[in-house]
PDB file of C-alpha atoms in Angstrom:
ATOM      1  CA  MET F1422      -0.014   0.016  -0.001  1.00 72.00           C
ATOM      2  CA  PRO F1423       1.743   3.437  -0.943  1.00 86.00           C
ATOM      3  CA  PHE F1424       1.953   5.725   1.761  1.00 94.00           C
ATOM      4  CA  THR F1425       0.423   8.934   2.435  1.00 97.00           C
ATOM      5  CA  LEU F1426       1.045  11.488   4.859  1.00 98.00           C
ATOM      6  CA  HIS F1427      -1.936  12.462   6.933  1.00 98.00           C
ATOM      7  CA  PRO F1428      -3.450  15.664   5.844  1.00 98.00           C
ATOM      8  CA  THR F1429      -3.208  17.603   9.285  1.00 98.00           C
ATOM      9  CA  LEU F1430       0.375  16.742   9.352  1.00 98.00           C
ATOM     10  CA  ALA F1431       1.041  17.944   5.639  1.00 98.00           C
ATOM     11  CA  ARG F1432      -0.773  21.177   6.895  1.00 98.00           C
ATOM     12  CA  ASP F1433       1.355  21.931  10.019  1.00 98.00           C
ATOM     13  CA  THR F1434       4.474  20.967   8.943  1.00 98.00           C
ATOM     14  CA  VAL F1435       7.173  21.242   6.130  1.00 98.00           C
ATOM     15  CA  GLU F1436       9.396  18.304   5.102  1.00 98.00           C
ATOM     16  CA  VAL F1437      13.086  18.632   6.068  1.00 98.00           C
ATOM     17  CA  THR F1438      14.356  15.602   4.907  1.00 98.00           C
ATOM     18  CA  ARG F1439      13.785  11.753   4.319  1.00 98.00           C
ATOM     19  CA  LEU F1440      15.553   9.188   6.770  1.00 98.00           C
ATOM     20  CA  PRO F1441      15.764   5.312   5.801  1.00 98.00           C
ATOM     21  CA  LEU F1442      12.450   4.945   7.655  1.00 98.00           C
ATOM     22  CA  CYS F1443      10.924   8.259   8.261  1.00 98.00           C
ATOM     23  CA  ARG F1444       9.816  11.524   6.804  1.00 98.00           C
ATOM     24  CA  ALA F1445      11.640  14.276   9.180  1.00 98.00           C
ATOM     25  CA  LEU F1446       9.084  17.119   9.121  1.00 98.00           C
ATOM     26  CA  LEU F1447       9.568  20.394  11.000  1.00 98.00           C
ATOM     27  CA  MET F1448       6.691  21.746  12.791  1.00 98.00           C
ATOM     28  CA  ASN F1449       5.624  25.232  11.648  1.00 98.00           C
ATOM     29  CA  ASP F1450       5.702  26.827  15.458  1.00 98.00           C
ATOM     30  CA  ARG F1451       8.440  29.190  16.170  1.00 98.00           C
ATOM     31  CA  ARG F1452       7.660  28.670  19.912  1.00 98.00           C
ATOM     32  CA  PHE F1453       9.685  25.405  20.011  1.00 98.00           C
ATOM     33  CA  PRO F1454      12.219  23.783  17.753  1.00 98.00           C
ATOM     34  CA  TRP F1455      10.116  20.511  16.860  1.00 98.00           C
ATOM     35  CA  LEU F1456      10.570  17.778  14.552  1.00 98.00           C
ATOM     36  CA  ILE F1457       8.094  15.114  13.631  1.00 98.00           C
ATOM     37  CA  LEU F1458       9.348  11.811  12.323  1.00 99.00           C
ATOM     38  CA  VAL F1459       6.685   9.671  10.277  1.00 98.00           C
ATOM     39  CA  PRO F1460       7.384   6.310   9.662  1.00 98.00           C
ATOM     40  CA  GLU F1461       6.811   5.520   5.856  1.00 98.00           C
ATOM     41  CA  ARG F1462       4.409   2.907   6.584  1.00 98.00           C
ATOM     42  CA  GLU F1463       0.761   2.760   5.771  1.00 95.00           C
ATOM     43  CA  ALA F1464      -1.811   1.810   8.339  1.00 94.00           C
ATOM     44  CA  VAL F1465       0.456   1.805  11.474  1.00 98.00           C
ATOM     45  CA  ARG F1466      -0.817   3.799  14.327  1.00 98.00           C
ATOM     46  CA  GLU F1467       1.383   2.404  17.156  1.00 98.00           C
ATOM     47  CA  ILE F1468       5.232   1.752  17.743  1.00 98.00           C
ATOM     48  CA  HIS F1469       4.292  -2.131  18.549  1.00 98.00           C
ATOM     49  CA  GLN F1470       2.624  -2.451  15.224  1.00 98.00           C
ATOM     50  CA  LEU F1471       5.925  -1.906  13.467  1.00 98.00           C
ATOM     51  CA  SER F1472       8.327  -4.850  12.630  1.00 98.00           C
ATOM     52  CA  PRO F1473      11.354  -5.403  14.997  1.00 98.00           C
ATOM     53  CA  ALA F1474      13.746  -3.874  12.240  1.00 98.00           C
ATOM     54  CA  ASP F1475      11.416  -0.972  11.973  1.00 98.00           C
ATOM     55  CA  ARG F1476      11.275  -0.376  15.686  1.00 98.00           C
ATOM     56  CA  THR F1477      15.033  -0.345  15.632  1.00 98.00           C
ATOM     57  CA  ALA F1478      15.280   2.366  12.941  1.00 98.00           C
ATOM     58  CA  LEU F1479      12.778   4.444  14.522  1.00 98.00           C
ATOM     59  CA  VAL F1480      14.758   4.745  17.842  1.00 98.00           C
ATOM     60  CA  GLU F1481      17.974   5.279  15.767  1.00 98.00           C
ATOM     61  CA  GLU F1482      16.124   7.996  13.901  1.00 98.00           C
ATOM     62  CA  ILE F1483      14.864   9.415  17.150  1.00 98.00           C
ATOM     63  CA  ALA F1484      18.369   9.573  18.290  1.00 98.00           C
ATOM     64  CA  ARG F1485      19.524  11.526  15.246  1.00 98.00           C
ATOM     65  CA  ALA F1486      16.668  14.104  15.305  1.00 98.00           C
ATOM     66  CA  SER F1487      17.639  14.513  19.064  1.00 98.00           C
ATOM     67  CA  GLU F1488      21.208  15.096  18.337  1.00 98.00           C
ATOM     68  CA  ALA F1489      20.366  17.607  15.465  1.00 98.00           C
ATOM     69  CA  LEU F1490      18.231  19.466  17.704  1.00 98.00           C
ATOM     70  CA  GLU F1491      20.731  19.504  20.483  1.00 98.00           C
ATOM     71  CA  ARG F1492      23.600  20.649  18.265  1.00 98.00           C
ATOM     72  CA  LEU F1493      21.576  23.580  16.651  1.00 98.00           C
ATOM     73  CA  PHE F1494      19.456  24.670  19.658  1.00 98.00           C
ATOM     74  CA  GLN F1495      21.606  23.622  23.012  1.00 98.00           C
ATOM     75  CA  PRO F1496      18.082  22.503  24.608  1.00 98.00           C
ATOM     76  CA  ASP F1497      17.774  22.003  28.372  1.00 98.00           C
ATOM     77  CA  LYS F1498      15.611  18.708  27.457  1.00 98.00           C
ATOM     78  CA  LEU F1499      14.392  16.932  24.609  1.00 98.00           C
ATOM     79  CA  ASN F1500      10.890  15.773  24.744  1.00 98.00           C
ATOM     80  CA  VAL F1501       9.955  12.817  22.568  1.00 98.00           C
ATOM     81  CA  GLY F1502       6.296  11.713  22.420  1.00 98.00           C
ATOM     82  CA  ALA F1503       3.904   9.410  20.154  1.00 98.00           C
ATOM     83  CA  LEU F1504       0.477  10.147  20.946  1.00 98.00           C
ATOM     84  CA  GLY F1505      -1.969  10.181  18.254  1.00 98.00           C
ATOM     85  CA  ASN F1506      -5.161  11.072  20.244  1.00 98.00           C
ATOM     86  CA  ILE F1507      -6.232  13.201  17.247  1.00 97.00           C
ATOM     87  CA  VAL F1508      -3.954  12.432  14.259  1.00 97.00           C
ATOM     88  CA  PRO F1509      -3.964   8.436  14.237  1.00 95.00           C
ATOM     89  CA  GLN F1510      -1.049   8.038  11.659  1.00 98.00           C
ATOM     90  CA  LEU F1511       2.185   6.881  13.740  1.00 98.00           C
ATOM     91  CA  HIS F1512       4.184   9.975  14.079  1.00 98.00           C
ATOM     92  CA  VAL F1513       6.858  10.684  16.670  1.00 99.00           C
ATOM     93  CA  HIS F1514       7.490  14.272  18.181  1.00 98.00           C
ATOM     94  CA  VAL F1515      11.301  15.554  19.124  1.00 99.00           C
ATOM     95  CA  VAL F1516      10.919  18.866  20.414  1.00 98.00           C
ATOM     96  CA  ALA F1517      13.755  20.820  21.912  1.00 98.00           C
ATOM     97  CA  ARG F1518      12.676  22.415  25.186  1.00 98.00           C
ATOM     98  CA  SER F1519      14.187  25.493  27.201  1.00 98.00           C
ATOM     99  CA  ALA F1520      13.348  26.273  30.784  1.00 97.00           C
ATOM    100  CA  GLY F1521      11.099  29.474  30.187  1.00 93.00           C
ATOM    101  CA  ASP F1522       9.596  28.463  26.814  1.00 98.00           C
ATOM    102  CA  PRO F1523       6.216  29.097  26.467  1.00 97.00           C
ATOM    103  CA  ALA F1524       4.878  25.773  27.893  1.00 98.00           C
ATOM    104  CA  TRP F1525       7.862  25.127  30.302  1.00 98.00           C
ATOM    105  CA  PRO F1526       7.613  22.510  32.317  1.00 97.00           C
ATOM    106  CA  GLY F1527       4.378  21.282  31.030  1.00 97.00           C
ATOM    107  CA  PRO F1528       3.899  19.411  27.405  1.00 98.00           C
ATOM    108  CA  VAL F1529       4.077  21.339  24.283  1.00 98.00           C
ATOM    109  CA  TRP F1530       0.909  19.315  23.209  1.00 97.00           C
ATOM    110  CA  GLY F1531      -2.044  21.225  24.009  1.00 94.00           C
ATOM    111  CA  SER F1532      -0.140  24.368  24.862  1.00 95.00           C
ATOM    112  CA  GLY F1533      -1.685  26.725  22.595  1.00 94.00           C
ATOM    113  CA  PRO F1534      -2.074  27.744  18.893  1.00 96.00           C
ATOM    114  CA  ALA F1535       1.089  27.763  16.795  1.00 97.00           C
ATOM    115  CA  ALA F1536       2.982  30.704  16.039  1.00 98.00           C
ATOM    116  CA  PRO F1537       4.021  30.157  12.337  1.00 98.00           C
ATOM    117  CA  TYR F1538       7.573  30.870  11.098  1.00 98.00           C
ATOM    118  CA  ALA F1539       8.232  33.909   8.923  1.00 98.00           C
ATOM    119  CA  GLU F1540       8.873  32.686   5.382  1.00 97.00           C
ATOM    120  CA  ARG F1541      12.366  33.351   5.490  1.00 98.00           C
ATOM    121  CA  GLU F1542      12.769  32.131   8.815  1.00 98.00           C
ATOM    122  CA  LEU F1543      11.087  28.693   7.999  1.00 98.00           C
ATOM    123  CA  ALA F1544      13.662  28.355   5.099  1.00 98.00           C
ATOM    124  CA  GLU F1545      16.739  28.929   7.277  1.00 98.00           C
ATOM    125  CA  ILE F1546      15.620  26.558  10.227  1.00 98.00           C
ATOM    126  CA  ARG F1547      14.812  23.906   7.725  1.00 98.00           C
ATOM    127  CA  ALA F1548      18.047  24.026   5.814  1.00 98.00           C
ATOM    128  CA  LYS F1549      19.863  24.092   8.993  1.00 98.00           C
ATOM    129  CA  LEU F1550      18.177  21.109  10.454  1.00 98.00           C
ATOM    130  CA  ALA F1551      18.391  19.127   7.106  1.00 98.00           C
ATOM    131  CA  ALA F1552      22.283  19.670   7.171  1.00 98.00           C
ATOM    132  CA  ALA F1553      22.414  18.918  11.104  1.00 98.00           C
ATOM    133  CA  LEU F1554      20.431  15.646  10.294  1.00 98.00           C
ATOM    134  CA  ALA F1555      22.760  14.501   7.497  1.00 98.00           C
ATOM    135  CA  ARG F1556      25.736  14.953   9.953  1.00 97.00           C
ATOM    136  CA  THR F1557      24.138  12.563  12.315  1.00 96.00           C
ATOM    137  CA  GLY F1558      24.113   8.609  11.544  1.00 77.00           C
TER     138      GLY F1558
ATOM    139  CA  MET G 570      28.234   3.560  39.064  1.00 73.00           C
ATOM    140  CA  PRO G 571      25.021   1.843  40.770  1.00 86.00           C
ATOM    141  CA  PHE G 572      21.631   2.500  39.295  1.00 94.00           C
ATOM    142  CA  THR G 573      19.284   4.547  41.967  1.00 97.00           C
ATOM    143  CA  LEU G 574      15.903   5.112  40.941  1.00 98.00           C
ATOM    144  CA  HIS G 575      14.840   8.997  41.125  1.00 98.00           C
ATOM    145  CA  PRO G 576      12.832   9.516  44.482  1.00 98.00           C
ATOM    146  CA  THR G 577      10.008  11.207  42.614  1.00 98.00           C
ATOM    147  CA  LEU G 578       9.507   7.962  40.632  1.00 98.00           C
ATOM    148  CA  ALA G 579       9.888   5.911  43.761  1.00 98.00           C
ATOM    149  CA  ARG G 580       7.250   7.945  45.197  1.00 98.00           C
ATOM    150  CA  ASP G 581       4.671   7.885  42.447  1.00 98.00           C
ATOM    151  CA  THR G 582       4.945   4.492  41.413  1.00 98.00           C
ATOM    152  CA  VAL G 583       5.178   0.786  42.431  1.00 98.00           C
ATOM    153  CA  GLU G 584       7.467  -1.663  40.660  1.00 98.00           C
ATOM    154  CA  VAL G 585       5.765  -4.304  38.380  1.00 98.00           C
ATOM    155  CA  THR G 586       8.449  -6.130  37.317  1.00 98.00           C
ATOM    156  CA  ARG G 587      12.332  -5.767  35.859  1.00 98.00           C
ATOM    157  CA  LEU G 588      12.815  -6.330  31.871  1.00 98.00           C
ATOM    158  CA  PRO G 589      15.967  -6.759  30.345  1.00 98.00           C
ATOM    159  CA  LEU G 590      17.045  -2.810  30.439  1.00 98.00           C
ATOM    160  CA  CYS G 591      14.175  -1.387  32.442  1.00 98.00           C
ATOM    161  CA  ARG G 592      12.577  -1.182  35.343  1.00 98.00           C
ATOM    162  CA  ALA G 593       8.612  -1.445  34.847  1.00 98.00           C
ATOM    163  CA  LEU G 594       6.737   0.638  37.306  1.00 98.00           C
ATOM    164  CA  LEU G 595       2.899   1.230  37.536  1.00 98.00           C
ATOM    165  CA  MET G 596       2.075   4.850  38.047  1.00 98.00           C
ATOM    166  CA  ASN G 597      -0.284   5.061  41.063  1.00 98.00           C
ATOM    167  CA  ASP G 598      -3.069   6.922  39.250  1.00 98.00           C
ATOM    168  CA  ARG G 599      -6.331   5.199  38.639  1.00 98.00           C
ATOM    169  CA  ARG G 600      -7.410   7.672  36.049  1.00 98.00           C
ATOM    170  CA  PHE G 601      -5.067   6.183  33.693  1.00 98.00           C
ATOM    171  CA  PRO G 602      -3.344   2.564  33.163  1.00 98.00           C
ATOM    172  CA  TRP G 603      -0.030   4.030  32.989  1.00 98.00           C
ATOM    173  CA  LEU G 604       3.320   2.102  33.012  1.00 98.00           C
ATOM    174  CA  ILE G 605       6.752   3.924  33.451  1.00 98.00           C
ATOM    175  CA  LEU G 606       9.877   2.367  31.889  1.00 99.00           C
ATOM    176  CA  VAL G 607      13.145   3.353  33.440  1.00 98.00           C
ATOM    177  CA  PRO G 608      16.416   1.947  31.708  1.00 98.00           C
ATOM    178  CA  GLU G 609      18.747   0.784  34.523  1.00 98.00           C
ATOM    179  CA  ARG G 610      21.447   3.085  33.470  1.00 98.00           C
ATOM    180  CA  GLU G 611      22.890   6.101  35.556  1.00 95.00           C
ATOM    181  CA  ALA G 612      23.033   9.546  34.605  1.00 94.00           C
ATOM    182  CA  VAL G 613      21.180   9.266  31.619  1.00 98.00           C
ATOM    183  CA  ARG G 614      18.520  11.885  30.604  1.00 98.00           C
ATOM    184  CA  GLU G 615      18.350  11.396  26.896  1.00 98.00           C
ATOM    185  CA  ILE G 616      17.341   8.470  24.629  1.00 98.00           C
ATOM    186  CA  HIS G 617      20.512   9.361  22.230  1.00 98.00           C
ATOM    187  CA  GLN G 618      22.886   9.156  25.210  1.00 98.00           C
ATOM    188  CA  LEU G 619      21.814   5.434  25.304  1.00 98.00           C
ATOM    189  CA  SER G 620      24.177   3.118  23.543  1.00 98.00           C
ATOM    190  CA  PRO G 621      22.580   1.910  20.038  1.00 98.00           C
ATOM    191  CA  ALA G 622      21.945  -1.706  21.638  1.00 98.00           C
ATOM    192  CA  ASP G 623      20.348  -0.222  24.757  1.00 98.00           C
ATOM    193  CA  ARG G 624      18.115   1.942  22.345  1.00 98.00           C
ATOM    194  CA  THR G 625      17.227  -1.248  20.659  1.00 98.00           C
ATOM    195  CA  ALA G 626      16.261  -2.808  23.969  1.00 98.00           C
ATOM    196  CA  LEU G 627      14.406   0.157  25.069  1.00 98.00           C
ATOM    197  CA  VAL G 628      11.910   0.093  22.007  1.00 98.00           C
ATOM    198  CA  GLU G 629      11.332  -3.355  22.504  1.00 98.00           C
ATOM    199  CA  GLU G 630      10.410  -2.896  26.172  1.00 98.00           C
ATOM    200  CA  ILE G 631       8.203   0.198  24.909  1.00 98.00           C
ATOM    201  CA  ALA G 632       6.491  -2.521  22.293  1.00 98.00           C
ATOM    202  CA  ARG G 633       5.984  -4.956  25.229  1.00 98.00           C
ATOM    203  CA  ALA G 634       4.321  -2.516  27.772  1.00 98.00           C
ATOM    204  CA  SER G 635       1.976  -1.373  24.590  1.00 98.00           C
ATOM    205  CA  GLU G 636       1.166  -4.858  24.265  1.00 98.00           C
ATOM    206  CA  ALA G 637       0.489  -5.709  27.838  1.00 98.00           C
ATOM    207  CA  LEU G 638      -1.680  -2.528  28.092  1.00 98.00           C
ATOM    208  CA  GLU G 639      -3.424  -3.136  24.920  1.00 98.00           C
ATOM    209  CA  ARG G 640      -4.609  -6.854  26.032  1.00 98.00           C
ATOM    210  CA  LEU G 641      -5.389  -5.809  29.338  1.00 98.00           C
ATOM    211  CA  PHE G 642      -7.286  -2.556  28.727  1.00 98.00           C
ATOM    212  CA  GLN G 643      -8.261  -2.372  24.910  1.00 98.00           C
ATOM    213  CA  PRO G 644      -7.292   1.422  24.724  1.00 98.00           C
ATOM    214  CA  ASP G 645      -8.464   3.458  21.871  1.00 98.00           C
ATOM    215  CA  LYS G 646      -4.901   4.792  21.754  1.00 98.00           C
ATOM    216  CA  LEU G 647      -1.286   4.349  23.293  1.00 98.00           C
ATOM    217  CA  ASN G 648       0.476   7.283  24.234  1.00 98.00           C
ATOM    218  CA  VAL G 649       4.345   7.160  25.013  1.00 98.00           C
ATOM    219  CA  GLY G 650       6.415   9.794  26.096  1.00 98.00           C
ATOM    220  CA  ALA G 651       9.902  10.867  27.580  1.00 98.00           C
ATOM    221  CA  LEU G 652       9.663  14.112  28.781  1.00 98.00           C
ATOM    222  CA  GLY G 653      11.880  14.776  31.661  1.00 98.00           C
ATOM    223  CA  ASN G 654      11.258  18.514  32.290  1.00 98.00           C
ATOM    224  CA  ILE G 655      10.700  17.689  35.966  1.00 97.00           C
ATOM    225  CA  VAL G 656      12.197  14.516  36.586  1.00 97.00           C
ATOM    226  CA  PRO G 657      15.487  14.453  34.536  1.00 95.00           C
ATOM    227  CA  GLN G 658      16.335  10.536  34.690  1.00 98.00           C
ATOM    228  CA  LEU G 659      15.288   8.841  31.703  1.00 98.00           C
ATOM    229  CA  HIS G 660      11.951   7.237  31.808  1.00 98.00           C
ATOM    230  CA  VAL G 661       9.408   6.606  29.303  1.00 99.00           C
ATOM    231  CA  HIS G 662       5.702   6.891  29.870  1.00 98.00           C
ATOM    232  CA  VAL G 663       3.402   4.138  27.858  1.00 99.00           C
ATOM    233  CA  VAL G 664      -0.166   5.080  28.745  1.00 98.00           C
ATOM    234  CA  ALA G 665      -3.411   3.287  27.402  1.00 98.00           C
ATOM    235  CA  ARG G 666      -5.809   6.213  26.632  1.00 98.00           C
ATOM    236  CA  SER G 667      -9.436   5.794  25.922  1.00 98.00           C
ATOM    237  CA  ALA G 668     -11.915   8.272  24.304  1.00 97.00           C
ATOM    238  CA  GLY G 669     -13.514  10.141  27.446  1.00 93.00           C
ATOM    239  CA  ASP G 670     -10.744   9.608  30.009  1.00 98.00           C
ATOM    240  CA  PRO G 671      -9.962  12.775  32.365  1.00 97.00           C
ATOM    241  CA  ALA G 672      -7.488  14.219  29.848  1.00 98.00           C
ATOM    242  CA  TRP G 673      -8.689  12.998  26.175  1.00 98.00           C
ATOM    243  CA  PRO G 674      -7.548  13.982  23.690  1.00 97.00           C
ATOM    244  CA  GLY G 675      -4.735  15.955  25.609  1.00 97.00           C
ATOM    245  CA  PRO G 676      -1.636  14.598  26.999  1.00 98.00           C
ATOM    246  CA  VAL G 677      -1.805  12.927  30.458  1.00 98.00           C
ATOM    247  CA  TRP G 678       1.214  15.109  31.621  1.00 97.00           C
ATOM    248  CA  GLY G 679      -0.054  18.074  33.342  1.00 94.00           C
ATOM    249  CA  SER G 680      -3.551  17.003  33.400  1.00 95.00           C
ATOM    250  CA  GLY G 681      -4.143  17.502  37.213  1.00 94.00           C
ATOM    251  CA  PRO G 682      -3.303  15.421  40.433  1.00 96.00           C
ATOM    252  CA  ALA G 683      -3.152  11.723  40.625  1.00 97.00           C
ATOM    253  CA  ALA G 684      -5.941   9.766  41.778  1.00 98.00           C
ATOM    254  CA  PRO G 685      -4.190   6.975  43.735  1.00 98.00           C
ATOM    255  CA  TYR G 686      -5.564   3.390  43.463  1.00 98.00           C
ATOM    256  CA  ALA G 687      -7.192   1.687  46.590  1.00 98.00           C
ATOM    257  CA  GLU G 688      -4.522  -0.725  48.080  1.00 97.00           C
ATOM    258  CA  ARG G 689      -6.419  -4.054  46.940  1.00 98.00           C
ATOM    259  CA  GLU G 690      -7.102  -2.504  43.330  1.00 98.00           C
ATOM    260  CA  LEU G 691      -3.311  -1.550  43.223  1.00 98.00           C
ATOM    261  CA  ALA G 692      -2.203  -5.162  43.960  1.00 98.00           C
ATOM    262  CA  GLU G 693      -4.836  -6.531  41.367  1.00 98.00           C
ATOM    263  CA  ILE G 694      -3.205  -4.465  38.473  1.00 98.00           C
ATOM    264  CA  ARG G 695       0.174  -4.588  39.225  1.00 98.00           C
ATOM    265  CA  ALA G 696      -0.203  -8.639  39.422  1.00 98.00           C
ATOM    266  CA  LYS G 697      -2.338  -8.578  36.030  1.00 98.00           C
ATOM    267  CA  LEU G 698       0.415  -6.457  34.313  1.00 98.00           C
ATOM    268  CA  ALA G 699       3.238  -8.418  35.603  1.00 98.00           C
ATOM    269  CA  ALA G 700       1.604 -11.480  34.186  1.00 98.00           C
ATOM    270  CA  ALA G 701       0.856  -9.727  30.872  1.00 98.00           C
ATOM    271  CA  LEU G 702       4.515  -8.554  30.440  1.00 98.00           C
ATOM    272  CA  ALA G 703       5.524 -11.957  30.901  1.00 98.00           C
ATOM    273  CA  ARG G 704       3.547 -13.057  28.250  1.00 97.00           C
ATOM    274  CA  THR G 705       5.070 -10.674  25.859  1.00 96.00           C
ATOM    275  CA  GLY G 706       8.321 -10.719  24.387  1.00 78.00           C
TER     276      GLY G 706
END
């Protein structure tokens, strides 16, 4: 079955790069440096529905996204989450958090409306993240 | 360095079992069936700080916890998260969510005070989870 990105993810993000398993997307919300990894597997909702090999690939790509965000943004903490209560397609958030960011120390999910990047800013952070991800793994 | 469970995790949970990498803990909050996996590695805060072998073990134990919760509670969705904004010791939440639970569709983190189990109820769910986890993996 061909893979189709959920329309809500397509609307709220821009693609940064494609990793071996996942599309790496940037959430268009300048409040938080925020990647979303979406395994290119159709009709998978939960981590345990992936094959063991895909699960290992997923955790390695989570580590790569974490390292890229850490190098670029020096966060106080990474937050990693697979929720999917609203968008059921399996996707993993990897978010750089800083003490004093608008949701700290609470979660980013449900923390209010996104603040979209300006066009030039979005292009810059997307390019930096693509380069940083390419240096990992 | 010997592993010591963070005192906040020790206070808020009971141990269910020990998996190859993680202690599997039950959050003492009857609002949500909620496991917490804590890799027995000292001074690790982030997933990417684990070795690749430990990362694979972690994602396999997340899958086992997810399967155990799914069999026992038939949730509408599993929520998996590693936040650590308050408790820095690496720990992964695996939570069985149901449409209409007290935080739905928001995250459980920051959703208000825990509702502790009654003593007998806690012993029962702990035993059921230990048996369900033993049947996985």
